[in-house]
PDB file of C-alpha atoms in Angstrom:
ATOM      1  CA  LEU A   1      88.983  44.216 138.227  1.00  0.00           C
ATOM      2  CA  PHE A   2      89.534  47.186 140.514  1.00  0.00           C
ATOM      3  CA  ALA A   3      89.880  49.620 137.579  1.00  0.00           C
ATOM      4  CA  GLY A   4      86.552  48.392 136.184  1.00  0.00           C
ATOM      5  CA  PHE A   5      84.896  48.999 139.538  1.00  0.00           C
ATOM      6  CA  ILE A   6      86.331  52.520 139.719  1.00  0.00           C
ATOM      7  CA  GLU A   7      85.185  53.281 136.149  1.00  0.00           C
ATOM      8  CA  THR A   8      81.671  52.022 136.919  1.00  0.00           C
ATOM      9  CA  MET A   9      81.512  54.122 140.073  1.00  0.00           C
ATOM     10  CA  SER A  10      82.693  57.147 138.081  1.00  0.00           C
ATOM     11  CA  GLU A  11      79.806  56.775 135.639  1.00  0.00           C
ATOM     12  CA  LEU A  12      77.267  56.306 138.443  1.00  0.00           C
ATOM     13  CA  VAL A  13      78.550  59.344 140.337  1.00  0.00           C
ATOM     14  CA  ARG A  14      78.075  61.504 137.228  1.00  0.00           C
ATOM     15  CA  ILE A  15      74.453  60.420 136.959  1.00  0.00           C
ATOM     16  CA  LEU A  16      73.851  60.977 140.676  1.00  0.00           C
ATOM     17  CA  SER A  17      75.456  64.419 140.628  1.00  0.00           C
ATOM     18  CA  LEU A  18      73.223  65.502 137.732  1.00  0.00           C
ATOM     19  CA  THR A  19      70.174  64.120 139.508  1.00  0.00           C
ATOM     20  CA  PHE A  20      70.926  65.868 142.813  1.00  0.00           C
ATOM     21  CA  ARG A  21      71.722  69.135 141.051  1.00  0.00           C
ATOM     22  CA  LEU A  22      68.436  69.108 139.160  1.00  0.00           C
ATOM     23  CA  PHE A  23      66.485  68.114 142.286  1.00  0.00           C
ATOM     24  CA  GLY A  24      68.123  70.850 144.365  1.00  0.00           C
ATOM     25  CA  ASN A  25      67.454  73.568 141.833  1.00  0.00           C
ATOM     26  CA  MET A  26      63.820  72.599 141.363  1.00  0.00           C
ATOM     27  CA  THR A  27      63.228  72.307 145.113  1.00  0.00           C
ATOM     28  CA  ALA A  28      64.808  75.721 145.708  1.00  0.00           C
ATOM     29  CA  GLY A  29      62.492  77.264 143.114  1.00  0.00           C
ATOM     30  CA  GLU A  30      59.409  75.763 144.707  1.00  0.00           C
ATOM     31  CA  LEU A  31      60.507  76.933 148.152  1.00  0.00           C
ATOM     32  CA  LEU A  32      61.069  80.447 146.804  1.00  0.00           C
ATOM     33  CA  ILE A  33      57.536  80.531 145.421  1.00  0.00           C
ATOM     34  CA  LEU A  34      56.084  79.245 148.704  1.00  0.00           C
ATOM     35  CA  VAL A  35      57.956  81.871 150.727  1.00  0.00           C
ATOM     36  CA  MET A  36      56.878  84.657 148.383  1.00  0.00           C
ATOM     37  CA  ILE A  37      53.232  83.571 148.539  1.00  0.00           C
ATOM     38  CA  PHE A  38      53.447  83.496 152.342  1.00  0.00           C
ATOM     39  CA  LEU A  39      55.121  86.899 152.654  1.00  0.00           C
ATOM     40  CA  ILE A  40      53.333  88.904 149.974  1.00  0.00           C
ATOM     41  CA  PRO A  41      49.913  88.718 148.333  1.00  0.00           C
ATOM     42  CA  TRP A  42      49.379  86.020 145.732  1.00  0.00           C
ATOM     43  CA  VAL A  43      49.277  88.441 142.797  1.00  0.00           C
ATOM     44  CA  ALA A  44      52.717  89.846 143.635  1.00  0.00           C
ATOM     45  CA  ALA A  45      54.170  86.321 143.561  1.00  0.00           C
ATOM     46  CA  VAL A  46      53.064  85.725 139.947  1.00  0.00           C
ATOM     47  CA  PRO A  47      56.369  87.000 138.442  1.00  0.00           C
ATOM     48  CA  PHE A  48      58.159  84.309 140.402  1.00  0.00           C
ATOM     49  CA  TYR A  49      56.125  81.683 138.551  1.00  0.00           C
ATOM     50  CA  GLY A  50      57.478  83.099 135.301  1.00  0.00           C
ATOM     51  CA  LEU A  51      60.988  83.065 136.726  1.00  0.00           C
ATOM     52  CA  GLU A  52      60.530  79.458 137.820  1.00  0.00           C
ATOM     53  CA  LEU A  53      59.293  78.513 134.347  1.00  0.00           C
ATOM     54  CA  PHE A  54      62.327  80.168 132.750  1.00  0.00           C
ATOM     55  CA  LEU A  55      64.723  78.521 135.201  1.00  0.00           C
ATOM     56  CA  GLY A  56      63.087  75.152 134.563  1.00  0.00           C
ATOM     57  CA  PHE A  57      63.710  75.625 130.842  1.00  0.00           C
ATOM     58  CA  VAL A  58      67.354  76.534 131.471  1.00  0.00           C
ATOM     59  CA  GLN A  59      67.777  73.541 133.792  1.00  0.00           C
ATOM     60  CA  ALA A  60      66.316  71.238 131.152  1.00  0.00           C
ATOM     61  CA  LEU A  61      68.777  72.571 128.572  1.00  0.00           C
ATOM     62  CA  ILE A  62      71.729  72.142 130.930  1.00  0.00           C
ATOM     63  CA  PHE A  63      70.611  68.680 132.025  1.00  0.00           C
ATOM     64  CA  GLY A  64      70.103  67.561 128.425  1.00  0.00           C
ATOM     65  CA  GLY A  65      73.430  69.010 127.310  1.00  0.00           C
ATOM     66  CA  LEU A  66      75.402  67.436 130.131  1.00  0.00           C
ATOM     67  CA  THR A  67      73.663  64.106 129.603  1.00  0.00           C
ATOM     68  CA  LEU A  68      74.577  64.233 125.909  1.00  0.00           C
ATOM     69  CA  VAL A  69      78.216  65.045 126.705  1.00  0.00           C
ATOM     70  CA  PHE A  70      78.441  62.231 129.251  1.00  0.00           C
ATOM     71  CA  LEU A  71      76.881  59.765 126.808  1.00  0.00           C
ATOM     72  CA  VAL A  72      79.303  60.752 124.044  1.00  0.00           C
ATOM     73  CA  ILE A  73      82.226  60.337 126.440  1.00  0.00           C
ATOM     74  CA  ALA A  74      80.889  56.955 127.552  1.00  0.00           C
ATOM     75  CA  VAL A  75      80.470  55.502 124.044  1.00  0.00           C
ATOM     76  CA  THR A  76      83.517  57.053 122.337  1.00  0.00           C
ATOM     77  CA  PRO A  77      86.650  54.888 122.555  1.00  0.00           C
ATOM     78  CA  ARG A  78      89.433  56.437 124.608  1.00  0.00           C
ATOM     79  CA  GLU A  79      91.786  56.610 121.583  1.00  0.00           C
ATOM     80  CA  GLU A  80      89.385  58.867 119.646  1.00  0.00           C
ATOM     81  CA  ARG A  81      88.926  61.342 122.521  1.00  0.00           C
ATOM     82  CA  VAL A  82      92.593  62.376 122.654  1.00  0.00           C
TER      83      VAL A  82
END
């Protein structure tokens, strides 16, 4: 019973860690754009929009890849993973 609880918590913590990581990275990007718009003219902040778009693409790839790995680990029997 206790081992099942620990295993369930392990799976939930993986999902939460991915969620917080994605949220933190996206929030940091938005804050960077807001600071740049405040400090410098709007036109000079345009490259940061491109950077944010690129970083969003990279984050989506990482999030999708890690989700796929975690799903494969979750559905593959323990004997086949060794």
